[in-house]
CSV table of C-alpha atoms and ligand atoms in Angstrom, one decimal:
chain,number,residue,atom,x,y,z
A,20,MET,CA,27.4,165.0,-69.9
A,21,ASP,CA,27.4,161.3,-71.1
A,22,ALA,CA,31.0,160.6,-70.6
A,23,LEU,CA,30.7,160.8,-66.7
A,24,SER,CA,28.2,157.6,-66.8
A,25,ALA,CA,31.0,155.4,-68.3
A,26,PHE,CA,33.1,155.4,-65.3
A,27,ALA,CA,32.5,153.0,-62.0
A,28,ILE,CA,30.6,156.5,-59.6
A,29,GLU,CA,28.3,154.8,-57.4
A,30,GLY,CA,25.1,157.8,-56.5
A,31,VAL,CA,23.9,160.3,-58.0
A,32,CYS,CA,26.0,163.4,-59.8
A,33,THR,CA,24.5,167.0,-58.2
A,34,ASP,CA,27.3,168.9,-59.5
A,35,ILE,CA,29.0,169.3,-62.6
A,36,GLU,CA,31.5,172.4,-63.1
A,37,PRO,CA,34.7,173.3,-65.1
A,38,LEU,CA,38.0,174.1,-63.7
A,39,LEU,CA,39.7,176.3,-66.2
A,40,ARG,CA,43.1,175.0,-65.6
A,41,GLY,CA,45.9,173.9,-67.7
A,42,HIS,CA,47.1,174.9,-71.3
A,43,ILE,CA,46.5,171.1,-72.7
A,44,ASN,CA,43.5,169.6,-71.6
A,45,GLN,CA,40.0,170.2,-70.0
A,46,THR,CA,39.1,169.9,-67.2
A,47,TRP,CA,35.4,168.9,-64.7
A,48,ILE,CA,34.8,168.4,-61.6
A,49,SER,CA,31.7,166.3,-60.4
A,50,THR,CA,29.8,166.2,-57.1
A,51,TRP,CA,28.6,162.8,-56.4
A,52,ASP,CA,25.6,161.6,-53.6
A,53,HIS,CA,26.2,158.3,-52.3
A,54,GLN,CA,23.8,157.2,-49.7
A,55,GLY,CA,24.2,160.4,-47.9
A,56,GLN,CA,28.3,160.7,-48.5
A,57,ARG,CA,29.1,163.5,-50.8
A,58,ARG,CA,32.2,162.2,-53.9
A,59,ARG,CA,34.3,164.8,-55.7
A,60,TYR,CA,36.0,163.0,-58.6
A,61,LEU,CA,38.1,165.2,-61.7
A,62,HIS,CA,37.2,164.4,-65.4
A,63,GLN,CA,39.6,165.4,-68.5
A,64,ARG,CA,39.3,165.6,-72.0
A,65,ILE,CA,42.2,164.6,-73.5
A,66,ASN,CA,43.7,166.4,-76.3
A,67,GLU,CA,44.5,164.4,-78.3
A,68,THR,CA,46.1,167.1,-81.2
A,69,VAL,CA,48.9,167.1,-78.8
A,70,PHE,CA,48.7,163.5,-77.8
A,71,GLN,CA,48.1,161.0,-80.1
A,72,ARG,CA,48.8,157.8,-78.4
A,73,VAL,CA,46.0,158.1,-76.0
A,74,GLY,CA,46.1,154.1,-75.2
A,75,GLY,CA,50.0,154.8,-74.7
A,76,LEU,CA,49.7,157.8,-72.4
A,77,MET,CA,47.1,155.7,-69.9
A,78,GLY,CA,49.5,152.9,-70.0
A,79,ASN,CA,52.0,154.8,-68.0
A,80,ILE,CA,49.6,156.5,-66.0
A,81,GLU,CA,48.6,152.8,-65.0
A,82,LEU,CA,51.9,152.3,-64.1
A,83,VAL,CA,52.6,155.6,-62.2
A,84,THR,CA,50.0,155.4,-60.1
A,85,LYS,CA,50.7,151.9,-58.8
A,86,ARG,CA,54.5,152.3,-58.0
A,87,LEU,CA,53.3,156.1,-56.1
A,88,ALA,CA,50.3,154.4,-54.4
A,89,GLU,CA,53.3,151.6,-52.9
A,90,THR,CA,55.4,154.5,-51.7
A,91,ALA,CA,53.4,157.2,-50.9
A,92,HIS,CA,52.4,156.7,-47.7
A,93,GLU,CA,55.7,156.3,-46.1
A,94,ALA,CA,56.9,159.3,-47.4
A,95,GLY,CA,54.1,161.0,-45.9
A,96,TYR,CA,52.1,162.1,-49.3
A,97,GLU,CA,49.2,161.0,-51.5
A,98,SER,CA,49.0,159.8,-54.8
A,99,LEU,CA,46.0,160.4,-57.3
A,100,THR,CA,43.2,157.2,-57.8
A,101,LEU,CA,42.1,156.6,-61.2
A,102,ILE,CA,38.6,155.9,-61.3
A,103,PRO,CA,37.7,152.6,-64.1
A,104,THR,CA,35.4,152.8,-66.4
A,105,ARG,CA,32.6,150.1,-65.7
A,106,ASP,CA,34.2,148.4,-68.1
A,107,GLY,CA,37.4,148.0,-65.9
A,108,GLU,CA,39.7,150.4,-68.4
A,109,SER,CA,41.4,153.3,-67.4
A,110,TRP,CA,39.3,155.0,-69.5
A,111,CYS,CA,37.1,155.3,-72.8
A,112,ARG,CA,35.8,157.1,-75.4
A,113,ARG,CA,32.8,159.3,-75.9
A,114,ALA,CA,31.3,161.9,-78.4
A,115,GLY,CA,34.1,164.5,-77.8
A,116,GLY,CA,37.1,162.3,-77.2
A,117,PRO,CA,39.4,160.2,-74.7
A,118,TRP,CA,37.9,160.8,-70.9
A,119,ARG,CA,40.2,160.0,-67.4
A,120,THR,CA,38.4,159.8,-64.0
A,121,TYR,CA,40.6,160.5,-61.2
A,122,ASP,CA,39.2,161.0,-57.3
A,123,PHE,CA,39.5,164.2,-56.7
A,124,VAL,CA,41.5,164.8,-53.7
A,125,GLU,CA,39.9,167.4,-50.9
A,126,ASP,CA,41.0,170.5,-48.6
A,127,THR,CA,44.0,170.9,-51.1
A,128,ASN,CA,45.6,174.9,-52.3
A,129,VAL,CA,47.0,175.1,-56.0
A,130,PHE,CA,50.3,177.7,-55.9
A,131,ASP,CA,50.7,179.8,-59.4
A,132,ARG,CA,53.9,181.8,-57.5
A,133,CYS,CA,56.3,180.5,-54.9
A,134,SER,CA,55.7,181.8,-51.6
A,135,GLY,CA,59.3,181.9,-50.7
A,136,PRO,CA,62.0,179.2,-50.2
A,137,GLU,CA,60.1,177.0,-47.6
A,138,GLN,CA,57.4,176.3,-50.2
A,139,ALA,CA,60.0,175.3,-52.7
A,140,TYR,CA,62.0,173.2,-50.3
A,141,ALA,CA,58.5,171.2,-50.1
A,142,THR,CA,58.2,171.4,-53.8
A,143,ALA,CA,61.7,170.0,-54.5
A,144,ARG,CA,60.8,167.4,-52.1
A,145,ILE,CA,57.7,166.0,-53.3
A,146,PHE,CA,59.1,166.1,-57.0
A,147,GLY,CA,62.2,164.7,-55.6
A,148,TRP,CA,60.1,161.6,-53.6
A,149,PHE,CA,58.3,161.2,-56.8
A,150,GLN,CA,61.6,160.4,-59.1
A,151,ALA,CA,63.1,158.4,-57.1
A,152,SER,CA,60.0,156.3,-56.7
A,153,LEU,CA,60.0,156.1,-60.1
A,154,SER,CA,63.5,155.0,-60.8
A,155,THR,CA,63.3,151.3,-60.4
A,156,LEU,CA,61.0,151.4,-63.6
A,157,ASP,CA,61.9,150.2,-66.3
A,158,PRO,CA,61.8,153.0,-68.7
A,159,THR,CA,61.1,150.2,-72.2
A,160,ASN,CA,57.9,150.0,-70.6
A,161,PHE,CA,56.7,152.9,-71.1
A,162,ALA,CA,55.7,154.9,-74.5
A,163,GLU,CA,57.1,157.8,-75.4
A,164,THR,CA,53.0,159.4,-76.0
A,165,ILE,CA,54.9,162.8,-77.7
A,166,PRO,CA,57.5,161.9,-79.5
A,167,LYS,CA,61.2,162.9,-78.3
A,168,PHE,CA,59.7,165.8,-75.6
A,169,PHE,CA,62.1,165.9,-73.7
A,170,SER,CA,65.0,166.2,-76.3
A,171,PRO,CA,66.4,169.8,-77.0
A,172,GLY,CA,67.9,168.6,-80.2
A,173,HIS,CA,63.9,168.3,-81.3
A,174,ARG,CA,63.3,171.6,-79.8
A,175,TRP,CA,65.9,173.6,-81.9
A,176,ALA,CA,65.0,171.9,-85.0
A,177,GLN,CA,61.4,172.8,-84.6
A,178,PHE,CA,61.9,176.3,-84.0
A,179,GLY,CA,64.6,176.1,-86.9
A,180,SER,CA,61.5,174.2,-89.3
A,181,ALA,CA,58.8,177.3,-88.7
A,182,LEU,CA,61.7,180.0,-89.4
A,183,LEU,CA,61.9,178.0,-92.7
A,184,ALA,CA,58.3,177.7,-93.6
A,185,ILE,CA,57.9,181.8,-92.7
A,186,GLU,CA,60.5,182.2,-95.7
A,187,SER,CA,59.0,179.9,-98.1
A,188,MET,CA,55.5,181.5,-97.9
A,189,GLN,CA,57.6,184.7,-97.8
A,190,HIS,CA,56.1,186.0,-101.2
A,191,ASP,CA,52.8,184.0,-101.5
A,192,GLY,CA,50.8,187.1,-100.3
A,193,SER,CA,48.1,184.8,-97.8
A,194,GLU,CA,46.7,186.7,-95.3
A,195,LYS,CA,48.3,183.9,-93.0
A,196,SER,CA,51.4,184.2,-94.6
A,197,ASN,CA,51.6,187.8,-94.2
A,198,GLY,CA,50.6,187.7,-90.7
A,199,LEU,CA,53.4,185.1,-89.6
A,200,VAL,CA,56.0,186.8,-92.0
A,201,ALA,CA,55.2,190.1,-89.5
A,202,ARG,CA,55.2,188.1,-86.2
A,203,ARG,CA,58.7,186.8,-87.0
A,204,SER,CA,59.7,190.4,-87.8
A,205,ALA,CA,58.7,191.8,-84.9
A,206,ALA,CA,60.1,188.6,-83.1
A,207,LEU,CA,63.8,189.0,-84.5
A,208,PRO,CA,65.5,190.4,-80.9
A,209,GLU,CA,63.5,186.8,-79.4
A,210,ILE,CA,64.8,184.6,-82.6
A,211,GLU,CA,68.5,186.0,-82.3
A,212,PHE,CA,68.4,185.5,-78.3
A,213,ALA,CA,68.0,182.0,-79.0
A,214,ARG,CA,70.7,181.4,-81.5
A,215,SER,CA,72.8,183.2,-78.9
A,216,GLN,CA,72.3,180.1,-76.6
A,217,SER,CA,72.5,177.2,-78.9
A,218,TRP,CA,75.8,176.0,-76.6
A,219,LEU,CA,73.5,174.8,-74.3
A,220,ILE,CA,70.9,173.0,-76.3
A,221,GLU,CA,74.6,171.3,-77.8
A,222,LEU,CA,75.9,170.3,-74.5
A,223,PHE,CA,72.7,168.6,-73.3
A,224,GLU,CA,72.7,166.9,-76.7
A,225,ALA,CA,75.9,165.6,-76.2
A,226,HIS,CA,75.6,164.0,-73.0
A,227,LEU,CA,72.2,162.6,-73.8
A,228,ALA,CA,72.8,161.1,-77.2
A,229,SER,CA,76.5,159.5,-75.6
A,230,GLY,CA,74.5,157.8,-72.5
A,231,GLU,CA,75.9,159.8,-70.2
A,232,ILE,CA,73.1,161.4,-69.0
A,233,PRO,CA,70.8,158.1,-68.8
A,234,SER,CA,66.9,157.7,-69.9
A,235,ARG,CA,64.6,157.6,-66.4
A,236,ILE,CA,60.7,158.0,-66.3
A,237,VAL,CA,60.2,161.3,-65.0
A,238,HIS,CA,57.2,163.6,-64.4
A,239,GLY,CA,57.7,166.2,-67.1
A,240,ASP,CA,55.9,169.1,-65.7
A,241,THR,CA,57.3,170.5,-62.7
A,242,LYS,CA,55.7,173.7,-62.3
A,243,LEU,CA,54.3,174.4,-58.3
A,244,ASN,CA,51.2,174.3,-59.5
A,245,ASN,CA,50.9,170.8,-60.4
A,246,VAL,CA,51.5,170.2,-56.5
A,247,LEU,CA,48.7,170.3,-54.0
A,248,PHE,CA,49.1,171.7,-50.9
A,249,ASP,CA,47.5,170.5,-47.8
A,250,ALA,CA,44.8,173.5,-47.2
A,251,ASN,CA,45.1,172.8,-43.3
A,252,THR,CA,48.7,172.4,-42.5
A,253,GLY,CA,50.3,174.3,-46.0
A,254,GLU,CA,52.6,170.6,-46.1
A,255,ALA,CA,52.6,169.4,-49.8
A,256,ARG,CA,50.7,166.3,-50.6
A,257,CYS,CA,49.7,164.9,-53.7
A,258,VAL,CA,51.5,165.4,-57.7
A,259,VAL,CA,49.0,166.0,-60.7
A,260,ASP,CA,49.0,166.1,-64.2
A,261,LEU,CA,50.9,163.0,-65.1
A,262,ASP,CA,50.4,163.5,-68.8
A,263,THR,CA,54.2,163.5,-69.5
A,264,CYS,CA,55.3,161.2,-67.3
A,265,MET,CA,57.3,158.6,-69.6
A,266,PRO,CA,61.1,158.1,-70.3
A,267,GLY,CA,63.2,161.7,-70.3
A,268,PHE,CA,66.3,162.6,-67.8
A,269,SER,CA,66.0,163.9,-64.4
A,270,LEU,CA,67.4,167.4,-65.0
A,271,TYR,CA,64.8,168.4,-67.1
A,272,ASP,CA,62.6,167.7,-64.2
A,273,PHE,CA,65.0,170.1,-62.1
A,274,GLY,CA,65.2,172.3,-64.4
A,275,ASP,CA,61.3,172.6,-65.3
A,276,MET,CA,60.6,173.1,-61.0
A,277,VAL,CA,63.3,176.2,-61.7
A,278,ARG,CA,62.0,177.6,-64.9
A,279,PHE,CA,58.2,177.8,-62.7
A,280,THR,CA,59.1,178.1,-58.8
A,281,ALA,CA,62.2,180.8,-58.9
A,282,ALA,CA,60.4,182.6,-61.0
A,283,THR,CA,59.8,186.1,-60.1
A,284,SER,CA,56.2,186.7,-62.0
A,285,ASP,CA,54.4,184.8,-63.9
A,286,GLU,CA,55.0,182.7,-66.9
A,287,ASP,CA,53.1,185.2,-69.6
A,288,GLU,CA,53.8,188.6,-67.4
A,289,GLN,CA,54.3,191.6,-70.1
A,290,ASP,CA,56.3,193.7,-67.4
A,291,LEU,CA,59.7,192.0,-68.3
A,292,SER,CA,61.1,194.2,-65.8
A,293,LEU,CA,59.4,191.9,-63.1
A,294,ALA,CA,60.4,188.9,-65.4
A,295,GLY,CA,63.9,186.5,-63.4
A,296,THR,CA,64.7,183.6,-60.8
A,297,SER,CA,65.0,184.1,-57.2
A,298,LEU,CA,68.1,182.7,-56.3
A,299,GLU,CA,67.4,182.1,-52.8
A,300,VAL,CA,64.4,180.1,-54.0
A,301,TYR,CA,66.7,178.1,-56.4
A,302,ARG,CA,69.0,177.4,-53.4
A,303,ALA,CA,65.9,176.0,-51.8
A,304,LEU,CA,64.9,174.0,-54.7
A,305,ALA,CA,68.7,172.4,-55.3
A,306,GLY,CA,68.4,171.4,-51.3
A,307,GLY,CA,65.3,169.5,-51.5
A,308,PHE,CA,65.9,168.0,-54.3
A,309,LEU,CA,69.4,166.6,-53.8
A,310,GLU,CA,68.0,165.4,-50.9
A,311,CYS,CA,65.0,163.5,-51.5
A,312,ALA,CA,66.2,162.5,-55.2
A,313,SER,CA,69.9,162.2,-54.7
A,314,ASP,CA,70.0,158.5,-55.3
A,315,ALA,CA,68.7,158.2,-58.9
A,316,ILE,CA,71.4,161.2,-59.8
A,317,LEU,CA,74.8,161.0,-60.7
A,318,PRO,CA,78.1,162.7,-60.3
A,319,LEU,CA,77.8,164.3,-63.9
A,320,GLU,CA,74.4,165.4,-63.5
A,321,ARG,CA,75.0,167.2,-59.9
A,322,GLU,CA,77.5,168.7,-61.8
A,323,LEU,CA,75.4,170.2,-65.0
A,324,LEU,CA,72.8,171.5,-62.1
A,325,HIS,CA,73.3,174.7,-62.4
A,326,LEU,CA,72.8,174.5,-65.8
A,327,ALA,CA,69.3,173.0,-65.8
A,328,GLY,CA,67.3,175.7,-65.6
A,329,PRO,CA,68.7,177.9,-68.0
A,330,LEU,CA,68.1,175.1,-70.4
A,331,VAL,CA,64.5,173.9,-69.4
A,332,SER,CA,63.9,178.0,-69.3
A,333,LEU,CA,65.3,178.0,-72.7
A,334,VAL,CA,63.8,175.1,-74.5
A,335,ILE,CA,60.0,176.2,-73.3
A,336,GLY,CA,61.1,179.8,-74.0
A,337,LEU,CA,61.6,177.6,-77.8
A,338,ARG,CA,58.6,176.2,-78.0
A,339,PHE,CA,56.5,179.0,-77.0
A,340,LEU,CA,58.7,181.2,-79.3
A,341,THR,CA,58.4,178.4,-82.0
A,342,ASP,CA,54.3,178.1,-81.5
A,343,HIS,CA,54.1,181.8,-81.9
A,344,LEU,CA,55.9,181.9,-85.2
A,345,GLN,CA,53.8,178.9,-86.2
A,346,GLY,CA,50.4,181.2,-85.5
A,347,ASP,CA,49.8,179.9,-81.9
A,348,VAL,CA,48.7,176.1,-82.8
A,349,TYR,CA,49.6,174.5,-79.7
A,350,PHE,CA,49.5,176.2,-76.3
A,351,GLY,CA,46.4,178.0,-75.9
A,352,VAL,CA,45.8,181.3,-75.7
A,353,LYS,CA,43.9,184.4,-74.6
A,354,ARG,CA,45.4,187.3,-75.9
A,355,ALA,CA,47.6,189.2,-78.7
A,356,ASN,CA,50.8,187.7,-78.7
A,357,HIS,CA,50.5,185.6,-76.2
A,358,ASN,CA,52.8,183.0,-76.7
A,359,LEU,CA,55.4,185.8,-77.5
A,360,ASP,CA,55.1,187.5,-74.1
A,361,ARG,CA,55.5,184.0,-72.5
A,362,ALA,CA,58.7,183.5,-75.1
A,363,ARG,CA,60.0,186.4,-73.8
A,364,VAL,CA,59.6,185.8,-69.8
A,365,GLN,CA,61.3,182.3,-70.4
A,366,PHE,CA,64.3,184.1,-72.4
A,367,ALA,CA,64.9,187.0,-69.9
A,368,GLN,CA,65.2,184.0,-66.9
A,369,VAL,CA,68.1,182.7,-69.1
A,370,LYS,CA,69.8,185.7,-69.1
A,371,HIS,CA,69.4,186.0,-65.7
A,372,MET,CA,70.2,182.8,-63.9
A,373,GLU,CA,73.3,183.6,-67.0
A,374,SER,CA,74.1,186.9,-65.0
A,375,MET,CA,74.2,184.2,-61.4
A,376,ARG,CA,75.4,181.2,-62.7
A,377,ASP,CA,78.5,181.0,-60.2
A,378,LYS,CA,76.0,181.8,-57.3
A,379,MET,CA,73.8,178.9,-59.1
A,380,LEU,CA,76.7,176.9,-59.4
A,381,GLY,CA,77.6,176.6,-55.9
A,382,ALA,CA,74.4,176.0,-54.2
B,15,GN1,C1,51.9,172.8,-71.1
B,15,GN1,O1,49.2,172.3,-69.8
B,15,GN1,P1,50.0,172.1,-69.1
B,15,GN1,O2,50.4,174.0,-68.4
B,15,GN1,O3,50.0,171.2,-68.3
B,15,GN1,C2,53.0,171.5,-71.8
B,15,GN1,C3,54.1,171.9,-71.2
B,15,GN1,C4,54.9,173.3,-70.8
B,15,GN1,C5,54.0,174.1,-70.0
B,15,GN1,C6,54.3,175.8,-70.0
B,15,GN1,C7,51.6,168.3,-72.8
B,15,GN1,O4,51.8,172.5,-69.5
B,15,GN1,O5,55.5,171.1,-71.4
B,15,GN1,O6,56.2,172.9,-69.6
B,15,GN1,O7,53.0,174.0,-70.8
B,15,GN1,N1,52.5,170.5,-71.9
B,15,GN1,C8,52.8,169.4,-72.8
B,15,GN1,O8,53.7,176.3,-68.7
B,15,GN1,O9,52.8,170.1,-73.5
B,16,MG,MG1,51.2,169.9,-67.7
């Protein structure tokens, strides 16, 4: 792989293997031998359809990794280290697109499902530390690499546009149009459910528009599997996937953590009787996050904490549903109706959280 030679790595490359994770970028791990020492690196080809401003994206990551390197040691964590190119840049363009390289963090485990409150607490603490560390950075120095990425109103508008597009292609008779019309008919219950939840979008939009919920640098993808846990001690060690670090709002990070880590099923589970949210895990997440990020949380945000999980499940569910209605143009899919299945799980979580709102409020 020609791209690897662009990075300032010493030694001889002895192995390259793909790492099949994530919905967006392509990742490989390489092994190098340098004077008898073995070292590994993580290389990513950045998806330019999703990240159209790679310079801005990598500029954000440079700011974030620099700041985290200053605070990680004292907090007992590690941060990701970018390996520069031989020209001293943080990324390069080679055949096939833009590339970057990180030092590989050895001896860690990644989990797609949370083992219980203890692991949830550790996850919330590391993401809380992450956010508190970045809270002193000026959001105006960061690029918005995917426009309106965190805006609930924008996600709502994209959903509406997908429905309108299907409406307008209804009678053109092409195979593609017929397929999308059929998708809409089959997804009517989900479309109706989404509409019934518009109040949640409006509530957050109003607070964001008035500035009562401030703009902050967030992680933007606080899934449990974006935390590396030490293989020996089981402790949370390092936050990865810095692609969506950009101006957003604190409660998005908390809500995304609830959406994924407190989920009682896989994100693409087809048996909806398994989908839902664990109250016990939710409580552990709220406790850990408030302990570590509290300096960065305003009283209003504290008041809205219990609605952050439902909001982000709804927004991500809308994104999956919108992608399904557009013919799977954004998220990678591995089977028919994959995005619809994902949307259903998110909406089941919204429903479940709605049914235990009082308990979440008291957490
Ligand atoms: C995408 O590719 P991955 O798994 O890191 C998406 C997130 C979603 C997530 C849902 C840039 O993240 O916003 O929450 O899927 N990333 C982007 O699993 O859209
Ligand atoms: Mg991600």
